[in-house]
JSON list of C-alpha atoms in Angstrom, two decimals:
[
{"chain": "J", "resi": 1, "resn": "MET", "atom": "CA", "xyz": [-21.15, -77.61, 197.50]},
{"chain": "J", "resi": 2, "resn": "ALA", "atom": "CA", "xyz": [-24.37, -79.36, 196.64]},
{"chain": "J", "resi": 3, "resn": "TRP", "atom": "CA", "xyz": [-26.93, -80.21, 194.02]},
{"chain": "J", "resi": 4, "resn": "LEU", "atom": "CA", "xyz": [-29.63, -77.58, 193.91]},
{"chain": "J", "resi": 5, "resn": "ALA", "atom": "CA", "xyz": [-33.10, -77.83, 192.32]},
{"chain": "J", "resi": 6, "resn": "ILE", "atom": "CA", "xyz": [-34.42, -74.64, 190.73]},
{"chain": "J", "resi": 7, "resn": "SER", "atom": "CA", "xyz": [-38.00, -74.47, 189.50]},
{"chain": "J", "resi": 8, "resn": "GLY", "atom": "CA", "xyz": [-39.75, -71.90, 187.33]},
{"chain": "J", "resi": 9, "resn": "SER", "atom": "CA", "xyz": [-38.87, -73.12, 183.84]},
{"chain": "J", "resi": 10, "resn": "GLN", "atom": "CA", "xyz": [-40.79, -75.77, 181.90]},
{"chain": "J", "resi": 11, "resn": "VAL", "atom": "CA", "xyz": [-38.82, -78.41, 183.81]},
{"chain": "J", "resi": 12, "resn": "PRO", "atom": "CA", "xyz": [-36.89, -78.45, 187.10]},
{"chain": "J", "resi": 13, "resn": "LEU", "atom": "CA", "xyz": [-33.21, -77.59, 186.83]},
{"chain": "J", "resi": 14, "resn": "ARG", "atom": "CA", "xyz": [-30.72, -79.81, 188.67]},
{"chain": "J", "resi": 15, "resn": "CYS", "atom": "CA", "xyz": [-27.81, -77.40, 189.15]},
{"chain": "J", "resi": 16, "resn": "TRP", "atom": "CA", "xyz": [-24.48, -77.66, 190.93]},
{"chain": "J", "resi": 17, "resn": "PHE", "atom": "CA", "xyz": [-23.94, -74.81, 193.40]},
{"chain": "J", "resi": 18, "resn": "GLU", "atom": "CA", "xyz": [-20.84, -73.75, 195.31]},
{"chain": "J", "resi": 19, "resn": "ARG", "atom": "CA", "xyz": [-19.89, -70.51, 196.99]},
{"chain": "J", "resi": 20, "resn": "PRO", "atom": "CA", "xyz": [-17.17, -69.14, 199.27]},
{"chain": "J", "resi": 21, "resn": "PRO", "atom": "CA", "xyz": [-18.18, -67.35, 202.50]},
{"chain": "J", "resi": 22, "resn": "GLN", "atom": "CA", "xyz": [-18.07, -63.92, 200.84]},
{"chain": "J", "resi": 23, "resn": "PRO", "atom": "CA", "xyz": [-18.32, -64.33, 197.05]},
{"chain": "J", "resi": 24, "resn": "ARG", "atom": "CA", "xyz": [-16.99, -61.58, 194.80]},
{"chain": "J", "resi": 25, "resn": "SER", "atom": "CA", "xyz": [-19.32, -62.49, 191.93]},
{"chain": "J", "resi": 26, "resn": "LEU", "atom": "CA", "xyz": [-21.56, -65.31, 190.79]},
{"chain": "J", "resi": 27, "resn": "VAL", "atom": "CA", "xyz": [-20.53, -67.27, 187.71]},
{"chain": "J", "resi": 28, "resn": "LEU", "atom": "CA", "xyz": [-23.10, -69.19, 185.67]},
{"chain": "J", "resi": 29, "resn": "VAL", "atom": "CA", "xyz": [-21.25, -72.13, 184.11]},
{"chain": "J", "resi": 30, "resn": "LEU", "atom": "CA", "xyz": [-22.54, -73.92, 181.00]},
{"chain": "J", "resi": 31, "resn": "PRO", "atom": "CA", "xyz": [-21.23, -77.48, 180.48]},
{"chain": "J", "resi": 32, "resn": "GLU", "atom": "CA", "xyz": [-19.98, -79.41, 177.49]},
{"chain": "J", "resi": 33, "resn": "VAL", "atom": "CA", "xyz": [-22.18, -82.06, 175.86]},
{"chain": "J", "resi": 34, "resn": "PHE", "atom": "CA", "xyz": [-20.95, -84.47, 178.55]},
{"chain": "J", "resi": 35, "resn": "GLY", "atom": "CA", "xyz": [-23.09, -82.89, 181.27]},
{"chain": "J", "resi": 36, "resn": "ILE", "atom": "CA", "xyz": [-22.27, -81.72, 184.77]},
{"chain": "J", "resi": 37, "resn": "ASN", "atom": "CA", "xyz": [-19.45, -84.18, 185.29]},
{"chain": "J", "resi": 38, "resn": "SER", "atom": "CA", "xyz": [-16.46, -84.32, 187.62]},
{"chain": "J", "resi": 39, "resn": "TRP", "atom": "CA", "xyz": [-14.43, -81.92, 185.49]},
{"chain": "J", "resi": 40, "resn": "LEU", "atom": "CA", "xyz": [-17.16, -79.25, 185.58]},
{"chain": "J", "resi": 41, "resn": "ARG", "atom": "CA", "xyz": [-17.44, -79.65, 189.33]},
{"chain": "J", "resi": 42, "resn": "ASP", "atom": "CA", "xyz": [-13.67, -79.22, 189.55]},
{"chain": "J", "resi": 43, "resn": "VAL", "atom": "CA", "xyz": [-13.95, -76.00, 187.52]},
{"chain": "J", "resi": 44, "resn": "ALA", "atom": "CA", "xyz": [-16.56, -74.83, 190.02]},
{"chain": "J", "resi": 45, "resn": "SER", "atom": "CA", "xyz": [-14.27, -75.58, 192.96]},
{"chain": "J", "resi": 46, "resn": "ARG", "atom": "CA", "xyz": [-11.38, -73.70, 191.33]},
{"chain": "J", "resi": 47, "resn": "LEU", "atom": "CA", "xyz": [-13.59, -70.65, 190.84]},
{"chain": "J", "resi": 48, "resn": "VAL", "atom": "CA", "xyz": [-14.73, -70.83, 194.44]},
{"chain": "J", "resi": 49, "resn": "ALA", "atom": "CA", "xyz": [-11.09, -70.96, 195.54]},
{"chain": "J", "resi": 50, "resn": "ALA", "atom": "CA", "xyz": [-10.62, -67.70, 193.61]},
{"chain": "J", "resi": 51, "resn": "GLY", "atom": "CA", "xyz": [-13.48, -66.11, 195.53]},
{"chain": "J", "resi": 52, "resn": "HIS", "atom": "CA", "xyz": [-16.43, -66.57, 193.16]},
{"chain": "J", "resi": 53, "resn": "GLY", "atom": "CA", "xyz": [-19.77, -68.23, 193.69]},
{"chain": "J", "resi": 54, "resn": "VAL", "atom": "CA", "xyz": [-20.70, -70.75, 190.99]},
{"chain": "J", "resi": 55, "resn": "LEU", "atom": "CA", "xyz": [-23.92, -72.17, 189.62]},
{"chain": "J", "resi": 56, "resn": "VAL", "atom": "CA", "xyz": [-23.45, -74.87, 186.96]},
{"chain": "J", "resi": 57, "resn": "MET", "atom": "CA", "xyz": [-26.60, -75.05, 184.86]},
{"chain": "J", "resi": 58, "resn": "PRO", "atom": "CA", "xyz": [-27.86, -78.25, 183.22]},
{"chain": "J", "resi": 59, "resn": "LEU", "atom": "CA", "xyz": [-28.27, -77.76, 179.49]},
{"chain": "J", "resi": 60, "resn": "PHE", "atom": "CA", "xyz": [-30.28, -80.93, 178.89]},
{"chain": "J", "resi": 61, "resn": "ALA", "atom": "CA", "xyz": [-32.89, -80.78, 181.65]},
{"chain": "J", "resi": 62, "resn": "ARG", "atom": "CA", "xyz": [-35.70, -81.65, 179.25]},
{"chain": "J", "resi": 63, "resn": "THR", "atom": "CA", "xyz": [-34.18, -84.90, 177.95]},
{"chain": "J", "resi": 64, "resn": "ALA", "atom": "CA", "xyz": [-31.43, -85.89, 180.42]},
{"chain": "J", "resi": 65, "resn": "PRO", "atom": "CA", "xyz": [-31.68, -83.88, 183.67]},
{"chain": "J", "resi": 66, "resn": "ALA", "atom": "CA", "xyz": [-28.76, -85.67, 185.34]},
{"chain": "J", "resi": 67, "resn": "LEU", "atom": "CA", "xyz": [-26.49, -86.21, 182.33]},
{"chain": "J", "resi": 68, "resn": "ASP", "atom": "CA", "xyz": [-22.93, -87.17, 183.28]},
{"chain": "J", "resi": 69, "resn": "VAL", "atom": "CA", "xyz": [-21.14, -89.18, 180.60]},
{"chain": "J", "resi": 70, "resn": "GLY", "atom": "CA", "xyz": [-17.52, -89.97, 179.84]},
{"chain": "J", "resi": 71, "resn": "TYR", "atom": "CA", "xyz": [-15.16, -88.54, 177.23]},
{"chain": "J", "resi": 72, "resn": "ASP", "atom": "CA", "xyz": [-15.45, -91.51, 174.90]},
{"chain": "J", "resi": 73, "resn": "ALA", "atom": "CA", "xyz": [-17.31, -92.20, 171.66]},
{"chain": "J", "resi": 74, "resn": "ALA", "atom": "CA", "xyz": [-20.40, -93.46, 173.47]},
{"chain": "J", "resi": 75, "resn": "GLY", "atom": "CA", "xyz": [-20.51, -90.45, 175.78]},
{"chain": "J", "resi": 76, "resn": "LEU", "atom": "CA", "xyz": [-20.06, -88.05, 172.88]},
{"chain": "J", "resi": 77, "resn": "ALA", "atom": "CA", "xyz": [-22.84, -89.71, 170.87]},
{"chain": "J", "resi": 78, "resn": "GLU", "atom": "CA", "xyz": [-25.24, -89.58, 173.80]},
{"chain": "J", "resi": 79, "resn": "GLY", "atom": "CA", "xyz": [-24.36, -85.99, 174.60]},
{"chain": "J", "resi": 80, "resn": "ARG", "atom": "CA", "xyz": [-24.85, -84.87, 171.01]},
{"chain": "J", "resi": 81, "resn": "GLN", "atom": "CA", "xyz": [-28.26, -86.52, 170.92]},
{"chain": "J", "resi": 82, "resn": "HIS", "atom": "CA", "xyz": [-29.39, -84.37, 173.85]},
{"chain": "J", "resi": 83, "resn": "ARG", "atom": "CA", "xyz": [-27.62, -81.30, 172.46]},
{"chain": "J", "resi": 84, "resn": "ASP", "atom": "CA", "xyz": [-29.68, -81.54, 169.30]},
{"chain": "J", "resi": 85, "resn": "ALA", "atom": "CA", "xyz": [-32.89, -81.26, 171.34]},
{"chain": "J", "resi": 86, "resn": "VAL", "atom": "CA", "xyz": [-31.89, -77.93, 172.93]},
{"chain": "J", "resi": 87, "resn": "THR", "atom": "CA", "xyz": [-33.43, -74.67, 171.75]},
{"chain": "J", "resi": 88, "resn": "ALA", "atom": "CA", "xyz": [-32.27, -71.14, 172.45]},
{"chain": "J", "resi": 89, "resn": "ALA", "atom": "CA", "xyz": [-35.78, -70.31, 173.68]},
{"chain": "J", "resi": 90, "resn": "GLY", "atom": "CA", "xyz": [-35.74, -73.19, 176.15]},
{"chain": "J", "resi": 91, "resn": "PHE", "atom": "CA", "xyz": [-32.30, -72.17, 177.34]},
{"chain": "J", "resi": 92, "resn": "GLN", "atom": "CA", "xyz": [-33.46, -68.59, 177.94]},
{"chain": "J", "resi": 93, "resn": "SER", "atom": "CA", "xyz": [-36.44, -69.91, 179.88]},
{"chain": "J", "resi": 94, "resn": "ASP", "atom": "CA", "xyz": [-34.02, -71.80, 182.10]},
{"chain": "J", "resi": 95, "resn": "VAL", "atom": "CA", "xyz": [-31.91, -68.67, 182.59]},
{"chain": "J", "resi": 96, "resn": "ASP", "atom": "CA", "xyz": [-35.05, -66.73, 183.49]},
{"chain": "J", "resi": 97, "resn": "ALA", "atom": "CA", "xyz": [-35.74, -69.30, 186.21]},
{"chain": "J", "resi": 98, "resn": "VAL", "atom": "CA", "xyz": [-32.19, -68.95, 187.53]},
{"chain": "J", "resi": 99, "resn": "MET", "atom": "CA", "xyz": [-32.52, -65.16, 187.59]},
{"chain": "J", "resi": 100, "resn": "SER", "atom": "CA", "xyz": [-35.78, -65.41, 189.53]},
{"chain": "J", "resi": 101, "resn": "TRP", "atom": "CA", "xyz": [-34.12, -67.72, 192.04]},
{"chain": "J", "resi": 102, "resn": "LEU", "atom": "CA", "xyz": [-31.17, -65.36, 192.43]},
{"chain": "J", "resi": 103, "resn": "ALA", "atom": "CA", "xyz": [-33.44, -62.39, 193.04]},
{"chain": "J", "resi": 104, "resn": "GLN", "atom": "CA", "xyz": [-34.84, -64.19, 196.10]},
{"chain": "J", "resi": 105, "resn": "GLU", "atom": "CA", "xyz": [-31.43, -64.99, 197.58]},
{"chain": "J", "resi": 106, "resn": "PRO", "atom": "CA", "xyz": [-30.34, -61.94, 199.64]},
{"chain": "J", "resi": 107, "resn": "GLU", "atom": "CA", "xyz": [-26.70, -63.06, 199.85]},
{"chain": "J", "resi": 108, "resn": "LEU", "atom": "CA", "xyz": [-26.47, -63.51, 196.07]},
{"chain": "J", "resi": 109, "resn": "ALA", "atom": "CA", "xyz": [-28.87, -61.02, 194.48]},
{"chain": "J", "resi": 110, "resn": "HIS", "atom": "CA", "xyz": [-26.42, -58.09, 194.71]},
{"chain": "J", "resi": 111, "resn": "LEU", "atom": "CA", "xyz": [-23.46, -59.90, 193.16]},
{"chain": "J", "resi": 112, "resn": "PRO", "atom": "CA", "xyz": [-22.18, -59.08, 189.65]},
{"chain": "J", "resi": 113, "resn": "LEU", "atom": "CA", "xyz": [-23.01, -61.89, 187.26]},
{"chain": "J", "resi": 114, "resn": "ALA", "atom": "CA", "xyz": [-20.57, -63.59, 184.90]},
{"chain": "J", "resi": 115, "resn": "GLY", "atom": "CA", "xyz": [-20.95, -66.43, 182.42]},
{"chain": "J", "resi": 116, "resn": "LEU", "atom": "CA", "xyz": [-18.60, -69.23, 181.40]},
{"chain": "J", "resi": 117, "resn": "GLY", "atom": "CA", "xyz": [-19.20, -71.92, 178.80]},
{"chain": "J", "resi": 118, "resn": "PHE", "atom": "CA", "xyz": [-17.28, -74.79, 177.23]},
{"chain": "J", "resi": 119, "resn": "CYS", "atom": "CA", "xyz": [-17.99, -76.65, 173.97]},
{"chain": "J", "resi": 120, "resn": "PHE", "atom": "CA", "xyz": [-21.78, -76.54, 173.44]},
{"chain": "J", "resi": 121, "resn": "GLY", "atom": "CA", "xyz": [-21.92, -74.47, 176.60]},
{"chain": "J", "resi": 122, "resn": "GLY", "atom": "CA", "xyz": [-19.46, -72.14, 174.87]},
{"chain": "J", "resi": 123, "resn": "HIS", "atom": "CA", "xyz": [-21.98, -71.75, 172.05]},
{"chain": "J", "resi": 124, "resn": "LEU", "atom": "CA", "xyz": [-24.83, -71.01, 174.45]},
{"chain": "J", "resi": 125, "resn": "ALA", "atom": "CA", "xyz": [-22.55, -68.58, 176.30]},
{"chain": "J", "resi": 126, "resn": "TRP", "atom": "CA", "xyz": [-23.16, -66.15, 173.42]},
{"chain": "J", "resi": 127, "resn": "HIS", "atom": "CA", "xyz": [-26.91, -66.29, 174.18]},
{"chain": "J", "resi": 128, "resn": "LEU", "atom": "CA", "xyz": [-26.14, -65.77, 177.86]},
{"chain": "J", "resi": 129, "resn": "ALA", "atom": "CA", "xyz": [-23.86, -62.82, 177.12]},
{"chain": "J", "resi": 130, "resn": "ALA", "atom": "CA", "xyz": [-26.66, -61.09, 175.21]},
{"chain": "J", "resi": 131, "resn": "ARG", "atom": "CA", "xyz": [-28.66, -60.75, 178.43]},
{"chain": "J", "resi": 132, "resn": "PRO", "atom": "CA", "xyz": [-28.46, -57.42, 180.28]},
{"chain": "J", "resi": 133, "resn": "GLU", "atom": "CA", "xyz": [-27.83, -59.11, 183.63]},
{"chain": "J", "resi": 134, "resn": "LEU", "atom": "CA", "xyz": [-24.42, -60.42, 182.56]},
{"chain": "J", "resi": 135, "resn": "LYS", "atom": "CA", "xyz": [-21.41, -58.19, 183.16]},
{"chain": "J", "resi": 136, "resn": "ALA", "atom": "CA", "xyz": [-18.87, -60.50, 181.52]},
{"chain": "J", "resi": 137, "resn": "THR", "atom": "CA", "xyz": [-18.87, -63.86, 179.77]},
{"chain": "J", "resi": 138, "resn": "VAL", "atom": "CA", "xyz": [-16.14, -66.22, 178.57]},
{"chain": "J", "resi": 139, "resn": "SER", "atom": "CA", "xyz": [-16.81, -68.70, 175.76]},
{"chain": "J", "resi": 140, "resn": "PHE", "atom": "CA", "xyz": [-14.41, -71.55, 175.08]},
{"chain": "J", "resi": 141, "resn": "TYR", "atom": "CA", "xyz": [-14.57, -73.21, 171.63]},
{"chain": "J", "resi": 142, "resn": "GLY", "atom": "CA", "xyz": [-18.30, -72.77, 171.03]},
{"chain": "J", "resi": 143, "resn": "ALA", "atom": "CA", "xyz": [-18.56, -74.38, 167.60]},
{"chain": "J", "resi": 144, "resn": "ARG", "atom": "CA", "xyz": [-21.04, -73.56, 164.83]},
{"chain": "J", "resi": 145, "resn": "VAL", "atom": "CA", "xyz": [-21.91, -70.06, 166.08]},
{"chain": "J", "resi": 146, "resn": "SER", "atom": "CA", "xyz": [-21.41, -68.70, 162.56]},
{"chain": "J", "resi": 147, "resn": "THR", "atom": "CA", "xyz": [-23.82, -71.13, 160.91]},
{"chain": "J", "resi": 148, "resn": "PHE", "atom": "CA", "xyz": [-26.34, -72.31, 163.50]},
{"chain": "J", "resi": 149, "resn": "SER", "atom": "CA", "xyz": [-28.51, -71.42, 166.48]},
{"chain": "J", "resi": 150, "resn": "PRO", "atom": "CA", "xyz": [-30.08, -74.08, 168.72]},
{"chain": "J", "resi": 151, "resn": "GLY", "atom": "CA", "xyz": [-33.67, -74.61, 167.64]},
{"chain": "J", "resi": 152, "resn": "GLY", "atom": "CA", "xyz": [-33.28, -72.65, 164.43]},
{"chain": "J", "resi": 153, "resn": "GLY", "atom": "CA", "xyz": [-33.24, -69.01, 163.44]},
{"chain": "J", "resi": 154, "resn": "PRO", "atom": "CA", "xyz": [-30.35, -66.68, 162.54]},
{"chain": "J", "resi": 155, "resn": "PRO", "atom": "CA", "xyz": [-26.85, -67.92, 163.42]},
{"chain": "J", "resi": 156, "resn": "THR", "atom": "CA", "xyz": [-25.82, -67.22, 166.98]},
{"chain": "J", "resi": 157, "resn": "LEU", "atom": "CA", "xyz": [-22.93, -65.06, 165.74]},
{"chain": "J", "resi": 158, "resn": "GLN", "atom": "CA", "xyz": [-25.45, -62.35, 164.86]},
{"chain": "J", "resi": 159, "resn": "LEU", "atom": "CA", "xyz": [-25.91, -61.75, 168.59]},
{"chain": "J", "resi": 160, "resn": "ALA", "atom": "CA", "xyz": [-22.50, -60.04, 168.72]},
{"chain": "J", "resi": 161, "resn": "ALA", "atom": "CA", "xyz": [-24.02, -56.62, 168.11]},
{"chain": "J", "resi": 162, "resn": "GLU", "atom": "CA", "xyz": [-26.53, -57.14, 170.94]},
{"chain": "J", "resi": 163, "resn": "ILE", "atom": "CA", "xyz": [-24.08, -58.07, 173.72]},
{"chain": "J", "resi": 164, "resn": "PRO", "atom": "CA", "xyz": [-24.16, -55.28, 176.31]},
{"chain": "J", "resi": 165, "resn": "GLY", "atom": "CA", "xyz": [-21.38, -56.50, 178.59]},
{"chain": "J", "resi": 166, "resn": "ARG", "atom": "CA", "xyz": [-17.98, -58.04, 177.97]},
{"chain": "J", "resi": 167, "resn": "LEU", "atom": "CA", "xyz": [-17.35, -61.22, 176.00]},
{"chain": "J", "resi": 168, "resn": "LEU", "atom": "CA", "xyz": [-14.06, -63.06, 175.69]},
{"chain": "J", "resi": 169, "resn": "VAL", "atom": "CA", "xyz": [-14.02, -65.84, 173.09]},
{"chain": "J", "resi": 170, "resn": "TRP", "atom": "CA", "xyz": [-11.25, -68.46, 173.14]},
{"chain": "J", "resi": 171, "resn": "LEU", "atom": "CA", "xyz": [-10.60, -70.68, 170.11]},
{"chain": "J", "resi": 172, "resn": "GLY", "atom": "CA", "xyz": [-8.08, -73.40, 169.42]},
{"chain": "J", "resi": 173, "resn": "ALA", "atom": "CA", "xyz": [-6.01, -72.73, 166.30]},
{"chain": "J", "resi": 174, "resn": "ASP", "atom": "CA", "xyz": [-6.17, -76.43, 165.35]},
{"chain": "J", "resi": 175, "resn": "ASP", "atom": "CA", "xyz": [-9.78, -77.10, 166.36]},
{"chain": "J", "resi": 176, "resn": "PRO", "atom": "CA", "xyz": [-11.28, -79.43, 163.70]},
{"chain": "J", "resi": 177, "resn": "LEU", "atom": "CA", "xyz": [-14.80, -78.42, 164.78]},
{"chain": "J", "resi": 178, "resn": "MET", "atom": "CA", "xyz": [-14.12, -74.74, 164.15]},
{"chain": "J", "resi": 179, "resn": "PRO", "atom": "CA", "xyz": [-12.49, -74.32, 160.73]},
{"chain": "J", "resi": 180, "resn": "ALA", "atom": "CA", "xyz": [-10.59, -71.24, 159.70]},
{"chain": "J", "resi": 181, "resn": "ASP", "atom": "CA", "xyz": [-13.57, -69.57, 158.05]},
{"chain": "J", "resi": 182, "resn": "GLU", "atom": "CA", "xyz": [-15.61, -69.79, 161.25]},
{"chain": "J", "resi": 183, "resn": "GLN", "atom": "CA", "xyz": [-12.74, -68.47, 163.35]},
{"chain": "J", "resi": 184, "resn": "GLN", "atom": "CA", "xyz": [-12.33, -65.57, 160.93]},
{"chain": "J", "resi": 185, "resn": "ALA", "atom": "CA", "xyz": [-16.07, -64.88, 160.98]},
{"chain": "J", "resi": 186, "resn": "ILE", "atom": "CA", "xyz": [-16.05, -64.72, 164.78]},
{"chain": "J", "resi": 187, "resn": "GLY", "atom": "CA", "xyz": [-13.17, -62.26, 164.84]},
{"chain": "J", "resi": 188, "resn": "SER", "atom": "CA", "xyz": [-14.79, -60.09, 162.17]},
{"chain": "J", "resi": 189, "resn": "ALA", "atom": "CA", "xyz": [-18.16, -60.00, 163.94]},
{"chain": "J", "resi": 190, "resn": "LEU", "atom": "CA", "xyz": [-16.63, -59.01, 167.26]},
{"chain": "J", "resi": 191, "resn": "ARG", "atom": "CA", "xyz": [-14.51, -56.29, 165.65]},
{"chain": "J", "resi": 192, "resn": "ALA", "atom": "CA", "xyz": [-17.54, -54.92, 163.80]},
{"chain": "J", "resi": 193, "resn": "ALA", "atom": "CA", "xyz": [-19.57, -54.77, 167.01]},
{"chain": "J", "resi": 194, "resn": "ASP", "atom": "CA", "xyz": [-16.72, -53.32, 169.09]},
{"chain": "J", "resi": 195, "resn": "PRO", "atom": "CA", "xyz": [-13.90, -51.85, 166.97]},
{"chain": "J", "resi": 196, "resn": "SER", "atom": "CA", "xyz": [-11.97, -50.83, 170.07]},
{"chain": "J", "resi": 197, "resn": "ALA", "atom": "CA", "xyz": [-11.96, -54.43, 171.37]},
{"chain": "J", "resi": 198, "resn": "GLU", "atom": "CA", "xyz": [-12.54, -53.05, 174.85]},
{"chain": "J", "resi": 199, "resn": "ARG", "atom": "CA", "xyz": [-15.62, -55.22, 175.47]},
{"chain": "J", "resi": 200, "resn": "LEU", "atom": "CA", "xyz": [-15.56, -57.97, 172.85]},
{"chain": "J", "resi": 201, "resn": "GLN", "atom": "CA", "xyz": [-12.39, -59.96, 172.23]},
{"chain": "J", "resi": 202, "resn": "CYS", "atom": "CA", "xyz": [-11.33, -63.14, 170.46]},
{"chain": "J", "resi": 203, "resn": "ARG", "atom": "CA", "xyz": [-8.15, -64.99, 171.37]},
{"chain": "J", "resi": 204, "resn": "ILE", "atom": "CA", "xyz": [-6.71, -67.98, 169.56]},
{"chain": "J", "resi": 205, "resn": "ALA", "atom": "CA", "xyz": [-4.61, -70.57, 171.36]},
{"chain": "J", "resi": 206, "resn": "PRO", "atom": "CA", "xyz": [-1.75, -71.78, 169.12]},
{"chain": "J", "resi": 207, "resn": "ALA", "atom": "CA", "xyz": [-1.46, -75.51, 168.48]},
{"chain": "J", "resi": 208, "resn": "ALA", "atom": "CA", "xyz": [-4.64, -76.18, 170.47]},
{"chain": "J", "resi": 209, "resn": "GLY", "atom": "CA", "xyz": [-7.55, -78.36, 169.42]},
{"chain": "J", "resi": 210, "resn": "HIS", "atom": "CA", "xyz": [-11.14, -78.62, 170.58]},
{"chain": "J", "resi": 211, "resn": "GLY", "atom": "CA", "xyz": [-11.50, -79.11, 174.33]},
{"chain": "J", "resi": 212, "resn": "PHE", "atom": "CA", "xyz": [-8.03, -77.75, 175.16]},
{"chain": "J", "resi": 213, "resn": "MET", "atom": "CA", "xyz": [-9.18, -76.52, 178.59]},
{"chain": "J", "resi": 214, "resn": "CYS", "atom": "CA", "xyz": [-10.32, -79.92, 179.84]},
{"chain": "J", "resi": 215, "resn": "SER", "atom": "CA", "xyz": [-7.74, -82.12, 181.55]},
{"chain": "J", "resi": 216, "resn": "GLN", "atom": "CA", "xyz": [-9.89, -85.21, 180.91]},
{"chain": "J", "resi": 217, "resn": "ARG", "atom": "CA", "xyz": [-9.96, -84.79, 177.14]},
{"chain": "J", "resi": 218, "resn": "SER", "atom": "CA", "xyz": [-7.40, -86.02, 174.63]},
{"chain": "J", "resi": 219, "resn": "ASP", "atom": "CA", "xyz": [-6.98, -82.47, 173.25]},
{"chain": "J", "resi": 220, "resn": "PHE", "atom": "CA", "xyz": [-6.01, -81.01, 176.62]},
{"chain": "J", "resi": 221, "resn": "GLN", "atom": "CA", "xyz": [-3.26, -78.45, 176.10]},
{"chain": "J", "resi": 222, "resn": "PRO", "atom": "CA", "xyz": [-1.78, -77.40, 179.45]},
{"chain": "J", "resi": 223, "resn": "GLY", "atom": "CA", "xyz": [-0.20, -74.18, 178.24]},
{"chain": "J", "resi": 224, "resn": "ALA", "atom": "CA", "xyz": [-3.31, -72.94, 176.50]},
{"chain": "J", "resi": 225, "resn": "ALA", "atom": "CA", "xyz": [-5.46, -74.05, 179.43]},
{"chain": "J", "resi": 226, "resn": "GLN", "atom": "CA", "xyz": [-3.34, -72.02, 181.82]},
{"chain": "J", "resi": 227, "resn": "GLN", "atom": "CA", "xyz": [-3.65, -68.94, 179.62]},
{"chain": "J", "resi": 228, "resn": "GLY", "atom": "CA", "xyz": [-7.39, -69.41, 179.31]},
{"chain": "J", "resi": 229, "resn": "TRP", "atom": "CA", "xyz": [-7.83, -69.88, 183.03]},
{"chain": "J", "resi": 230, "resn": "GLN", "atom": "CA", "xyz": [-5.75, -66.82, 183.89]},
{"chain": "J", "resi": 231, "resn": "SER", "atom": "CA", "xyz": [-7.71, -64.68, 181.43]},
{"chain": "J", "resi": 232, "resn": "LEU", "atom": "CA", "xyz": [-11.09, -65.64, 182.87]},
{"chain": "J", "resi": 233, "resn": "LEU", "atom": "CA", "xyz": [-9.92, -65.01, 186.42]},
{"chain": "J", "resi": 234, "resn": "GLU", "atom": "CA", "xyz": [-8.69, -61.56, 185.38]},
{"chain": "J", "resi": 235, "resn": "LEU", "atom": "CA", "xyz": [-11.98, -60.72, 183.69]},
{"chain": "J", "resi": 236, "resn": "PHE", "atom": "CA", "xyz": [-14.15, -61.95, 186.53]},
{"chain": "J", "resi": 237, "resn": "GLY", "atom": "CA", "xyz": [-11.90, -60.13, 188.99]},
{"chain": "J", "resi": 238, "resn": "GLN", "atom": "CA", "xyz": [-12.41, -56.89, 187.09]},
{"chain": "J", "resi": 239, "resn": "ILE", "atom": "CA", "xyz": [-16.21, -57.00, 187.24]},
{"chain": "J", "resi": 240, "resn": "ALA", "atom": "CA", "xyz": [-16.03, -57.90, 190.93]},
{"chain": "J", "resi": 241, "resn": "GLU", "atom": "CA", "xyz": [-14.07, -54.72, 191.62]},
{"chain": "J", "resi": 242, "resn": "VAL", "atom": "CA", "xyz": [-16.53, -52.33, 189.94]}
]
């Protein structure tokens, strides 16, 4: 486990990288607005224990390349400030740089690629899932996808029809940042793009708020977190077996 600098985008990317001796896949992890903090590094270690390599990407490399703030009002305010400077185009440039780096790593280049995002990273996970390199992606509580796209343009939800791989979207039933109309819009868009629900799925965790996966957040919901974790391991395991 180590910090890893990847060049090739408009700015260097300070990523967190971990891998087991023989990884089954490589998971690109997209953080919350709080940056690559101890909880995200713990997520990486848990994925490695399950046999997957992990690269946690920085989402705010242009304004706060080493962001790591706490789950308090000050941390949230700072994180949102940097979030508002992110554009989908800049994010895709960063992913391009990661893909170029992977292509030059013989022990990684052949691995199936998966994506995983939380909070704002869960929003950007939709943009990641639309790339042809991704076999499967899991998005946890990515708010505002039905009304907004980073940097402007059509709402991110419109990408549903362009996603070539598998996407699993998890929402909290009581998430104040994702009201009922947005949750319904997400379900409708995924069903329209994949009526069989074989590739695109939306699951709603009962009695769960925003951030229910994170043990450091006040909305942590252990039961829902366990279900979410088990579902992502199953999905990533499936693409590793193909």
